[in-house]
Amino acid sequence: MAELSHTVNAVPERSPEVWEKVPPRNRNFTGREELLTRLRRGISTVTAVVPQPQALQGLGGVGKTHLAIEYAWRYRSHYDLVWWIPADQRVLVPSALAMMAPHLGLPSAATTGVEEAAEAVRRALQSGEPYRRWLLIFDNAEDPARIEEFIPLGPGHVLITSRNPDWEDRFETLQVDVFEREESVEFLRRRLRREISDQDASRLAEKLGDLPLALEQAGALQYETGMSVDEYIEQLEEQAGRLLGANKASGYPLSMTAAWQVSVSMLQDRLPEAVRILRCCAFFGPEPIPRDIFRRGGRTIGRGAGEKADPLLSAILSDPILLTKALSELRRFALARIEPETRTIQVHRLVQALLRDGLSGEEQRTARREVHLLLAGGAPADPDDSTRWRLFEELVGHVAPSELAESTEPVVRRFALNIVRYLYQAGNYQSALTFSEDFIGRWSENSGPRHPDVLVARKHLGNVLRGLGRYAEDYELGRETLELMREVLGPQHPETLSMTNTFGAALRARGEFMRARELDEESRQAHEQALGPAHPSTLRVMNNLALDYGLTSDYMLARRLQQETYLEQSDATQGISKSSLLLSWNGLARVVRLCGDYAEACDLGDEAHAYGVQELGPDHPVTLLTAKDLSIARRRAGDLAEALDMARDAHARFQRLFGDEHPDTMAAAVNLSNVLRTTGELDEAFAVAHETVLRYPRVYGEDHPYTQACRSNLAILYRLRGDAETARAVNEAALERLTATVGRTHNYSLACAVNLATDLALLGETARARELGEDTLERLHALFGEEHYLSLLCAANLSLDLRAAGAEKEAERLRTETLERYGRSPLSSVQPDILAAVAGLRIDTDFDPPPI
């Protein structure tokens, strides 16, 4: 409340000390010295390998948060980093943790996503790097089950404030009770700022039950009005009598309820507009409310509420002078905390509950509706615009407490969907999942499961599920949603078109590359007809379709379309983000490499990577994808030292940001293993490949083409380490499954067949090796032509099998033709393949999984 927190004292100049989101302290901290001593003793005692978190537990209004603030300030010299984390809602915790990332030398949430950044912060704190002396305060952590996963158990200290006694079962807990009478008397003396006898202060404290928040409101009211203690007690007894005979809020002390009623009654007589604003604030969350939301959202109240709008509230919002006056009165009466520096308003959760309980059901519904309209009107229009994410972040904490999911207003539901999209784009997948599921459930009940808002929410949910790697669920949801959208909205509706594009990604994740291609081809035509060929949504479909072409081994078509898409996106003046442009740019470099022009792929990759580092940062996921693909191109071109350095760096960064089972981390690990194998580091290459291959079925499924193609990589290493039998068995099984899923003429199947022929040759099965090689070369010529790198290496290997089978002339002819083609093809700089072919050595072909 206002007088419990004043401006922050300057932090001493010492590095590296960081304070963030720690609420201002009360310079005149009153009492609680024994509690502070016990807290300091408990939080500093190492009873295990690491210090254990401490919890402050007690009723609302007893001063738990106030005590935590005082502890942080009083002992700030003991810490290098102090962070305040609002924890009453799970959705707020990842963002608060993620904001620490830059202070720990970690990539920001803007480049990695909120949940990834939050997890990286938790691991860094737990490891003690770069700081061992840190303090985290989880304020109002009411649900241990939803918060405990975020608490680092490391060398630093964790302090929790909560009304929930269940924390006693998890951590050391210190009970915070009401003031001792001496503390109450001292507090009132300081708060009133005038002489008051011990007897009067004690009488007032007894009437208020020594509850700190009630004492604060009583002191503020008497200070502002000059009311005597006797007058206040008389008013208090009158209000208490009314409350006892009516509907005192259940679960709250009578003293608090009565003190609140006295303050509100006095303020109603003084400025009724202030009470109306206060009641409106009661239906926001307990987190700080952006002051500007009343300016930005007020216009929505006027336009959207119509006859249901409260005329008094509309009058206040349209008069900035009156609004400022009302907020000043709330601060004076200690009914709200007004922070000029952050331009926020905050009402204690206990006061909010008492205000809500004092309204009728119809009054509550009206107030909630107004808050919903304020939130919708105060939010940015585009959740994909990362420069506006801060404004969304300020509103997220008010979505659930305001019961936004109950609204049927179109403008409010658009805001709700934008919140989900913002959370998804920011990488806060768990919170996006919770909100989207809640919206779908509530809206289905209120409007029916086929309502357009429900269907759009299902589309967003599919994106979240795919982001979480829950591909099977994403596919089933996407299939049903697309069918419903086509029925309800029509096939040409923009949301149906968007859902079509989204379902294509679900098909790719499922490994159904041809189905994805066919769908995206239809989607491109539909987008061009409905939106035009240069619309940002159409360009996104084209980018996906180019990826489809690559996944179905049509590299030349993929190259032409990817180049067209990149040129259109690079010329676009709006609607194309920097990350989208980099995805297209890197996609072009990738398909150029798949066509066999490694030198050009390196040039394109160098330019794209430099752009990503400059515009997005070196740790942005798309920048890292570009670095990984550039490493592959350099490996193919023979620049092994640089390829290895980039492979190690990209893998380490992906690993740190996303963990080992993220698809991008796994792809980076595949590349690292391939480079290590090429440089002769077979043992390390095998260890990385073996560990990664085990992860692919868990993420993609047993029959996914990526799973089987990665096993062919592992088979190469088995053979090179002397176990050709295992290599043959792995490759035979992989080829059988690849043939069943993508067909015998797919790039992945043909590459696996090339490696299997080598296994057979090494095992002395010359006839089978020759037969398989001849069949594979014929298929490669038909698919890619005679000068593609896969055709050339297959021909070089086959010439060795022909010679081993006694077909000397045929072998020499094929070898000569192959070396000539190597010399005139774009592969003239590919030293590893050429040197192996000239030396008469077999050439292995490996696999690098593209992004879905």
mmCIF file of N, CA, C and O in Angstrom, residues 622-699:
data_model
loop_
_atom_site.group_PDB
_atom_site.id
_atom_site.type_symbol
_atom_site.label_atom_id
_atom_site.label_comp_id
_atom_site.label_asym_id
_atom_site.label_seq_id
_atom_site.Cartn_x
_atom_site.Cartn_y
_atom_site.Cartn_z
ATOM 1 N N VAL A 622 17.037 -18.627 -35.053
ATOM 2 C CA VAL A 622 17.210 -18.657 -36.510
ATOM 3 C C VAL A 622 18.658 -18.371 -36.879
ATOM 4 O O VAL A 622 19.197 -18.941 -37.836
ATOM 5 N N THR A 623 19.320 -17.511 -36.120
ATOM 6 C CA THR A 623 20.756 -17.288 -36.347
ATOM 7 C C THR A 623 21.533 -18.573 -36.117
ATOM 8 O O THR A 623 22.453 -18.913 -36.884
ATOM 9 N N LEU A 624 21.167 -19.320 -35.088
ATOM 10 C CA LEU A 624 21.855 -20.578 -34.800
ATOM 11 C C LEU A 624 21.566 -21.628 -35.872
ATOM 12 O O LEU A 624 22.457 -22.411 -36.230
ATOM 13 N N LEU A 625 20.338 -21.655 -36.376
ATOM 14 C CA LEU A 625 20.052 -22.565 -37.497
ATOM 15 C C LEU A 625 20.931 -22.229 -38.699
ATOM 16 O O LEU A 625 21.444 -23.123 -39.381
ATOM 17 N N THR A 626 21.107 -20.936 -38.934
ATOM 18 C CA THR A 626 21.948 -20.502 -40.046
ATOM 19 C C THR A 626 23.394 -20.913 -39.820
ATOM 20 O O THR A 626 24.085 -21.355 -40.752
ATOM 21 N N ALA A 627 23.869 -20.769 -38.577
ATOM 22 C CA ALA A 627 25.242 -21.182 -38.262
ATOM 23 C C ALA A 627 25.420 -22.690 -38.444
ATOM 24 O O ALA A 627 26.434 -23.150 -38.977
ATOM 25 N N LYS A 628 24.415 -23.455 -38.016
ATOM 26 C CA LYS A 628 24.496 -24.906 -38.173
ATOM 27 C C LYS A 628 24.549 -25.304 -39.641
ATOM 28 O O LYS A 628 25.369 -26.135 -40.061
ATOM 29 N N ASP A 629 23.691 -24.691 -40.466
ATOM 30 C CA ASP A 629 23.689 -25.006 -41.897
ATOM 31 C C ASP A 629 24.973 -24.538 -42.582
ATOM 32 O O ASP A 629 25.467 -25.193 -43.511
ATOM 33 N N LEU A 630 25.512 -23.414 -42.131
ATOM 34 C CA LEU A 630 26.784 -22.945 -42.698
ATOM 35 C C LEU A 630 27.908 -23.919 -42.358
ATOM 36 O O LEU A 630 28.793 -24.184 -43.183
ATOM 37 N N SER A 631 27.874 -24.478 -41.166
ATOM 38 C CA SER A 631 28.865 -25.487 -40.783
ATOM 39 C C SER A 631 28.782 -26.700 -41.701
ATOM 40 O O SER A 631 29.807 -27.251 -42.122
ATOM 41 N N ILE A 632 27.551 -27.124 -42.041
ATOM 42 C CA ILE A 632 27.384 -28.266 -42.946
ATOM 43 C C ILE A 632 27.988 -27.944 -44.314
ATOM 44 O O ILE A 632 28.704 -28.762 -44.910
ATOM 45 N N ALA A 633 27.682 -26.735 -44.834
ATOM 46 C CA ALA A 633 28.205 -26.353 -46.143
ATOM 47 C C ALA A 633 29.728 -26.325 -46.138
ATOM 48 O O ALA A 633 30.383 -26.769 -47.094
ATOM 49 N N ARG A 634 30.311 -25.808 -45.075
ATOM 50 C CA ARG A 634 31.774 -25.768 -45.000
ATOM 51 C C ARG A 634 32.363 -27.167 -44.893
ATOM 52 O O ARG A 634 33.436 -27.441 -45.451
ATOM 53 N N ARG A 635 31.683 -28.044 -44.187
ATOM 54 C CA ARG A 635 32.156 -29.433 -44.128
ATOM 55 C C ARG A 635 32.135 -30.058 -45.513
ATOM 56 O O ARG A 635 33.091 -30.727 -45.924
ATOM 57 N N ARG A 636 31.051 -29.856 -46.238
ATOM 58 C CA ARG A 636 30.962 -30.417 -47.587
ATOM 59 C C ARG A 636 32.025 -29.824 -48.521
ATOM 60 O O ARG A 636 32.527 -30.499 -49.425
ATOM 61 N N ALA A 637 32.348 -28.535 -48.293
ATOM 62 C CA ALA A 637 33.316 -27.868 -49.156
ATOM 63 C C ALA A 637 34.754 -28.175 -48.774
ATOM 64 O O ALA A 637 35.671 -27.765 -49.481
ATOM 65 N N GLY A 638 34.954 -28.874 -47.651
ATOM 66 C CA GLY A 638 36.299 -29.256 -47.259
ATOM 67 C C GLY A 638 36.951 -28.347 -46.246
ATOM 68 O O GLY A 638 38.092 -28.586 -45.838
ATOM 69 N N ASP A 639 36.262 -27.300 -45.777
ATOM 70 C CA ASP A 639 36.813 -26.405 -44.750
ATOM 71 C C ASP A 639 36.489 -27.002 -43.381
ATOM 72 O O ASP A 639 35.633 -26.514 -42.643
ATOM 73 N N LEU A 640 37.220 -28.066 -43.035
ATOM 74 C CA LEU A 640 36.837 -28.880 -41.878
ATOM 75 C C LEU A 640 37.098 -28.185 -40.553
ATOM 76 O O LEU A 640 36.312 -28.332 -39.610
ATOM 77 N N ALA A 641 38.196 -27.439 -40.452
ATOM 78 C CA ALA A 641 38.509 -26.782 -39.181
ATOM 79 C C ALA A 641 37.432 -25.764 -38.820
ATOM 80 O O ALA A 641 36.930 -25.727 -37.680
ATOM 81 N N GLU A 642 37.057 -24.930 -39.778
ATOM 82 C CA GLU A 642 36.017 -23.928 -39.522
ATOM 83 C C GLU A 642 34.667 -24.594 -39.304
ATOM 84 O O GLU A 642 33.869 -24.160 -38.454
ATOM 85 N N ALA A 643 34.407 -25.661 -40.061
ATOM 86 C CA ALA A 643 33.141 -26.384 -39.885
ATOM 87 C C ALA A 643 33.024 -26.954 -38.484
ATOM 88 O O ALA A 643 31.954 -26.895 -37.863
ATOM 89 N N LEU A 644 34.122 -27.503 -37.966
ATOM 90 C CA LEU A 644 34.089 -28.095 -36.628
ATOM 91 C C LEU A 644 33.890 -27.033 -35.562
ATOM 92 O O LEU A 644 33.108 -27.223 -34.619
ATOM 93 N N ASP A 645 34.577 -25.901 -35.685
ATOM 94 C CA ASP A 645 34.413 -24.828 -34.703
ATOM 95 C C ASP A 645 32.966 -24.347 -34.664
ATOM 96 O O ASP A 645 32.375 -24.165 -33.593
ATOM 97 N N MET A 646 32.379 -24.146 -35.846
ATOM 98 C CA MET A 646 30.998 -23.675 -35.892
ATOM 99 C C MET A 646 30.029 -24.737 -35.380
ATOM 100 O O MET A 646 29.032 -24.423 -34.720
ATOM 101 N N ALA A 647 30.309 -25.994 -35.670
ATOM 102 C CA ALA A 647 29.428 -27.076 -35.220
ATOM 103 C C ALA A 647 29.419 -27.163 -33.701
ATOM 104 O O ALA A 647 28.357 -27.315 -33.081
ATOM 105 N N ARG A 648 30.608 -27.091 -33.100
ATOM 106 C CA ARG A 648 30.682 -27.154 -31.634
ATOM 107 C C ARG A 648 29.960 -25.963 -31.002
ATOM 108 O O ARG A 648 29.214 -26.107 -30.026
ATOM 109 N N ASP A 649 30.186 -24.784 -31.556
ATOM 110 C CA ASP A 649 29.584 -23.585 -30.992
ATOM 111 C C ASP A 649 28.063 -23.613 -31.113
ATOM 112 O O ASP A 649 27.350 -23.321 -30.145
ATOM 113 N N ALA A 650 27.557 -23.958 -32.295
ATOM 114 C CA ALA A 650 26.110 -23.988 -32.489
ATOM 115 C C ALA A 650 25.453 -25.026 -31.593
ATOM 116 O O ALA A 650 24.409 -24.764 -30.977
ATOM 117 N N HIS A 651 26.064 -26.197 -31.493
ATOM 118 C CA HIS A 651 25.484 -27.235 -30.637
ATOM 119 C C HIS A 651 25.470 -26.803 -29.177
ATOM 120 O O HIS A 651 24.478 -27.000 -28.466
ATOM 121 N N ALA A 652 26.566 -26.215 -28.716
ATOM 122 C CA ALA A 652 26.636 -25.780 -27.322
ATOM 123 C C ALA A 652 25.577 -24.718 -27.027
ATOM 124 O O ALA A 652 24.949 -24.730 -25.959
ATOM 125 N N ARG A 653 25.376 -23.796 -27.956
ATOM 126 C CA ARG A 653 24.383 -22.745 -27.735
ATOM 127 C C ARG A 653 22.962 -23.311 -27.749
ATOM 128 O O ARG A 653 22.138 -22.969 -26.896
ATOM 129 N N PHE A 654 22.671 -24.176 -28.713
ATOM 130 C CA PHE A 654 21.357 -24.817 -28.725
ATOM 131 C C PHE A 654 21.129 -25.619 -27.445
ATOM 132 O O PHE A 654 20.039 -25.585 -26.860
ATOM 133 N N GLN A 655 22.139 -26.339 -27.027
ATOM 134 C CA GLN A 655 22.032 -27.171 -25.833
ATOM 135 C C GLN A 655 21.743 -26.321 -24.607
ATOM 136 O O GLN A 655 20.904 -26.658 -23.770
ATOM 137 N N ARG A 656 22.443 -25.191 -24.500
ATOM 138 C CA ARG A 656 22.256 -24.320 -23.351
ATOM 139 C C ARG A 656 20.874 -23.678 -23.351
ATOM 140 O O ARG A 656 20.248 -23.518 -22.304
ATOM 141 N N LEU A 657 20.383 -23.341 -24.540
ATOM 142 C CA LEU A 657 19.112 -22.631 -24.626
ATOM 143 C C LEU A 657 17.910 -23.553 -24.518
ATOM 144 O O LEU A 657 16.923 -23.224 -23.845
ATOM 145 N N PHE A 658 17.947 -24.699 -25.192
ATOM 146 C CA PHE A 658 16.754 -25.526 -25.336
ATOM 147 C C PHE A 658 16.830 -26.893 -24.681
ATOM 148 O O PHE A 658 15.826 -27.584 -24.598
ATOM 149 N N GLY A 659 18.018 -27.316 -24.271
ATOM 150 C CA GLY A 659 18.147 -28.668 -23.751
ATOM 151 C C GLY A 659 18.435 -29.670 -24.857
ATOM 152 O O GLY A 659 18.386 -29.355 -26.044
ATOM 153 N N ASP A 660 18.701 -30.917 -24.479
ATOM 154 C CA ASP A 660 19.172 -31.924 -25.428
ATOM 155 C C ASP A 660 18.089 -32.469 -26.341
ATOM 156 O O ASP A 660 18.384 -32.938 -27.444
ATOM 157 N N GLU A 661 16.813 -32.439 -25.916
ATOM 158 C CA GLU A 661 15.765 -33.093 -26.713
ATOM 159 C C GLU A 661 14.958 -32.118 -27.554
ATOM 160 O O GLU A 661 13.883 -32.458 -28.044
ATOM 161 N N HIS A 662 15.463 -30.918 -27.732
ATOM 162 C CA HIS A 662 14.828 -30.000 -28.681
ATOM 163 C C HIS A 662 15.265 -30.390 -30.090
ATOM 164 O O HIS A 662 16.420 -30.735 -30.318
ATOM 165 N N PRO A 663 14.355 -30.361 -31.074
ATOM 166 C CA PRO A 663 14.732 -30.779 -32.432
ATOM 167 C C PRO A 663 15.942 -30.039 -32.991
ATOM 168 O O PRO A 663 16.772 -30.640 -33.690
ATOM 169 N N ASP A 664 16.071 -28.740 -32.711
ATOM 170 C CA ASP A 664 17.211 -27.998 -33.249
ATOM 171 C C ASP A 664 18.514 -28.418 -32.579
ATOM 172 O O ASP A 664 19.560 -28.475 -33.235
ATOM 173 N N THR A 665 18.474 -28.706 -31.288
ATOM 174 C CA THR A 665 19.675 -29.201 -30.607
ATOM 175 C C THR A 665 20.077 -30.553 -31.176
ATOM 176 O O THR A 665 21.269 -30.826 -31.401
ATOM 177 N N MET A 666 19.108 -31.406 -31.424
ATOM 178 C CA MET A 666 19.400 -32.725 -31.982
ATOM 179 C C MET A 666 20.008 -32.620 -33.376
ATOM 180 O O MET A 666 20.970 -33.321 -33.708
ATOM 181 N N ALA A 667 19.478 -31.712 -34.209
ATOM 182 C CA ALA A 667 20.036 -31.523 -35.552
ATOM 183 C C ALA A 667 21.466 -31.000 -35.475
ATOM 184 O O ALA A 667 22.337 -31.404 -36.266
ATOM 185 N N ALA A 668 21.714 -30.100 -34.517
ATOM 186 C CA ALA A 668 23.071 -29.585 -34.349
ATOM 187 C C ALA A 668 24.018 -30.691 -33.883
ATOM 188 O O ALA A 668 25.198 -30.723 -34.261
ATOM 189 N N ALA A 669 23.510 -31.605 -33.047
ATOM 190 C CA ALA A 669 24.332 -32.733 -32.600
ATOM 191 C C ALA A 669 24.656 -33.668 -33.760
ATOM 192 O O ALA A 669 25.773 -34.204 -33.854
ATOM 193 N N VAL A 670 23.692 -33.879 -34.656
ATOM 194 C CA VAL A 670 23.940 -34.711 -35.842
ATOM 195 C C VAL A 670 25.061 -34.107 -36.675
ATOM 196 O O VAL A 670 25.995 -34.808 -37.108
ATOM 197 N N ASN A 671 24.997 -32.811 -36.906
ATOM 198 C CA ASN A 671 26.049 -32.153 -37.678
ATOM 199 C C ASN A 671 27.397 -32.269 -36.983
ATOM 200 O O ASN A 671 28.426 -32.532 -37.617
ATOM 201 N N LEU A 672 27.416 -32.069 -35.662
ATOM 202 C CA LEU A 672 28.678 -32.170 -34.925
ATOM 203 C C LEU A 672 29.288 -33.554 -35.074
ATOM 204 O O LEU A 672 30.495 -33.703 -35.317
ATOM 205 N N SER A 673 28.454 -34.580 -34.962
ATOM 206 C CA SER A 673 28.959 -35.942 -35.126
ATOM 207 C C SER A 673 29.514 -36.165 -36.526
ATOM 208 O O SER A 673 30.577 -36.782 -36.709
ATOM 209 N N ASN A 674 28.807 -35.634 -37.532
ATOM 210 C CA ASN A 674 29.273 -35.801 -38.906
ATOM 211 C C ASN A 674 30.616 -35.108 -39.141
ATOM 212 O O ASN A 674 31.486 -35.636 -39.856
ATOM 213 N N VAL A 675 30.789 -33.920 -38.568
ATOM 214 C CA VAL A 675 32.072 -33.225 -38.732
ATOM 215 C C VAL A 675 33.173 -33.974 -38.001
ATOM 216 O O VAL A 675 34.286 -34.137 -38.522
ATOM 217 N N LEU A 676 32.885 -34.435 -36.802
ATOM 218 C CA LEU A 676 33.891 -35.177 -36.039
ATOM 219 C C LEU A 676 34.321 -36.431 -36.793
ATOM 220 O O LEU A 676 35.510 -36.786 -36.816
ATOM 221 N N ARG A 677 33.358 -37.123 -37.400
ATOM 222 C CA ARG A 677 33.702 -38.304 -38.191
ATOM 223 C C ARG A 677 34.609 -37.937 -39.362
ATOM 224 O O ARG A 677 35.603 -38.618 -39.639
ATOM 225 N N THR A 678 34.276 -36.846 -40.034
ATOM 226 C CA THR A 678 35.057 -36.433 -41.201
ATOM 227 C C THR A 678 36.483 -36.049 -40.810
ATOM 228 O O THR A 678 37.418 -36.256 -41.592
ATOM 229 N N THR A 679 36.665 -35.513 -39.605
ATOM 230 C CA THR A 679 38.005 -35.117 -39.160
ATOM 231 C C THR A 679 38.751 -36.249 -38.461
ATOM 232 O O THR A 679 39.857 -36.040 -37.969
ATOM 233 N N GLY A 680 38.122 -37.432 -38.393
ATOM 234 C CA GLY A 680 38.806 -38.586 -37.824
ATOM 235 C C GLY A 680 38.594 -38.803 -36.342
ATOM 236 O O GLY A 680 39.171 -39.732 -35.773
ATOM 237 N N GLU A 681 37.753 -37.972 -35.699
ATOM 238 C CA GLU A 681 37.487 -38.126 -34.265
ATOM 239 C C GLU A 681 36.336 -39.124 -34.088
ATOM 240 O O GLU A 681 35.228 -38.774 -33.694
ATOM 241 N N LEU A 682 36.639 -40.402 -34.351
ATOM 242 C CA LEU A 682 35.575 -41.398 -34.453
ATOM 243 C C LEU A 682 34.896 -41.694 -33.120
ATOM 244 O O LEU A 682 33.675 -41.891 -33.073
ATOM 245 N N ASP A 683 35.674 -41.771 -32.049
ATOM 246 C CA ASP A 683 35.077 -42.120 -30.762
ATOM 247 C C ASP A 683 34.106 -41.041 -30.284
ATOM 248 O O ASP A 683 32.996 -41.349 -29.828
ATOM 249 N N GLU A 684 34.527 -39.790 -30.373
ATOM 250 C CA GLU A 684 33.634 -38.707 -29.960
ATOM 251 C C GLU A 684 32.432 -38.626 -30.891
ATOM 252 O O GLU A 684 31.302 -38.408 -30.447
ATOM 253 N N ALA A 685 32.679 -38.814 -32.181
ATOM 254 C CA ALA A 685 31.579 -38.788 -33.143
ATOM 255 C C ALA A 685 30.557 -39.874 -32.830
ATOM 256 O O ALA A 685 29.340 -39.635 -32.880
ATOM 257 N N PHE A 686 31.034 -41.066 -32.492
ATOM 258 C CA PHE A 686 30.136 -42.178 -32.178
ATOM 259 C C PHE A 686 29.340 -41.881 -30.910
ATOM 260 O O PHE A 686 28.128 -42.142 -30.850
ATOM 261 N N ALA A 687 29.999 -41.335 -29.898
ATOM 262 C CA ALA A 687 29.305 -41.048 -28.638
ATOM 263 C C ALA A 687 28.173 -40.040 -28.852
ATOM 264 O O ALA A 687 27.047 -40.217 -28.341
ATOM 265 N N VAL A 688 28.469 -38.981 -29.620
ATOM 266 C CA VAL A 688 27.441 -37.973 -29.885
ATOM 267 C C VAL A 688 26.304 -38.568 -30.713
ATOM 268 O O VAL A 688 25.120 -38.369 -30.418
ATOM 269 N N ALA A 689 26.650 -39.330 -31.767
ATOM 270 C CA ALA A 689 25.621 -39.906 -32.640
ATOM 271 C C ALA A 689 24.756 -40.914 -31.901
ATOM 272 O O ALA A 689 23.521 -40.922 -32.048
ATOM 273 N N HIS A 690 25.384 -41.770 -31.118
ATOM 274 C CA HIS A 690 24.636 -42.812 -30.407
ATOM 275 C C HIS A 690 23.627 -42.194 -29.442
ATOM 276 O O HIS A 690 22.459 -42.609 -29.384
ATOM 277 N N GLU A 691 24.047 -41.169 -28.716
ATOM 278 C CA GLU A 691 23.162 -40.512 -27.747
ATOM 279 C C GLU A 691 22.019 -39.797 -28.473
ATOM 280 O O GLU A 691 20.873 -39.818 -28.012
ATOM 281 N N THR A 692 22.345 -39.189 -29.600
ATOM 282 C CA THR A 692 21.327 -38.431 -30.335
ATOM 283 C C THR A 692 20.319 -39.350 -31.006
ATOM 284 O O THR A 692 19.112 -39.064 -31.022
ATOM 285 N N VAL A 693 20.776 -40.442 -31.568
ATOM 286 C CA VAL A 693 19.876 -41.389 -32.234
ATOM 287 C C VAL A 693 18.823 -41.920 -31.268
ATOM 288 O O VAL A 693 17.672 -42.164 -31.660
ATOM 289 N N LEU A 694 19.178 -42.078 -30.012
ATOM 290 C CA LEU A 694 18.211 -42.552 -29.017
ATOM 291 C C LEU A 694 17.097 -41.536 -28.778
ATOM 292 O O LEU A 694 15.997 -41.902 -28.354
ATOM 293 N N ARG A 695 17.386 -40.273 -29.029
ATOM 294 C CA ARG A 695 16.389 -39.229 -28.765
ATOM 295 C C ARG A 695 15.367 -39.100 -29.892
ATOM 296 O O ARG A 695 14.238 -38.659 -29.658
ATOM 297 N N TYR A 696 15.761 -39.425 -31.113
ATOM 298 C CA TYR A 696 14.876 -39.164 -32.246
ATOM 299 C C TYR A 696 13.532 -39.882 -32.157
ATOM 300 O O TYR A 696 12.487 -39.282 -32.450
ATOM 301 N N PRO A 697 13.457 -41.147 -31.769
ATOM 302 C CA PRO A 697 12.129 -41.777 -31.658
ATOM 303 C C PRO A 697 11.251 -41.107 -30.610
ATOM 304 O O PRO A 697 10.029 -41.058 -30.767
ATOM 305 N N ARG A 698 11.874 -40.598 -29.536
ATOM 306 C CA ARG A 698 11.081 -39.955 -28.488
ATOM 307 C C ARG A 698 10.463 -38.648 -28.970
ATOM 308 O O ARG A 698 9.374 -38.266 -28.526
ATOM 309 N N VAL A 699 11.133 -37.957 -29.864
ATOM 310 C CA VAL A 699 10.654 -36.661 -30.336
ATOM 311 C C VAL A 699 9.817 -36.790 -31.599
ATOM 312 O O VAL A 699 8.752 -36.181 -31.725
#
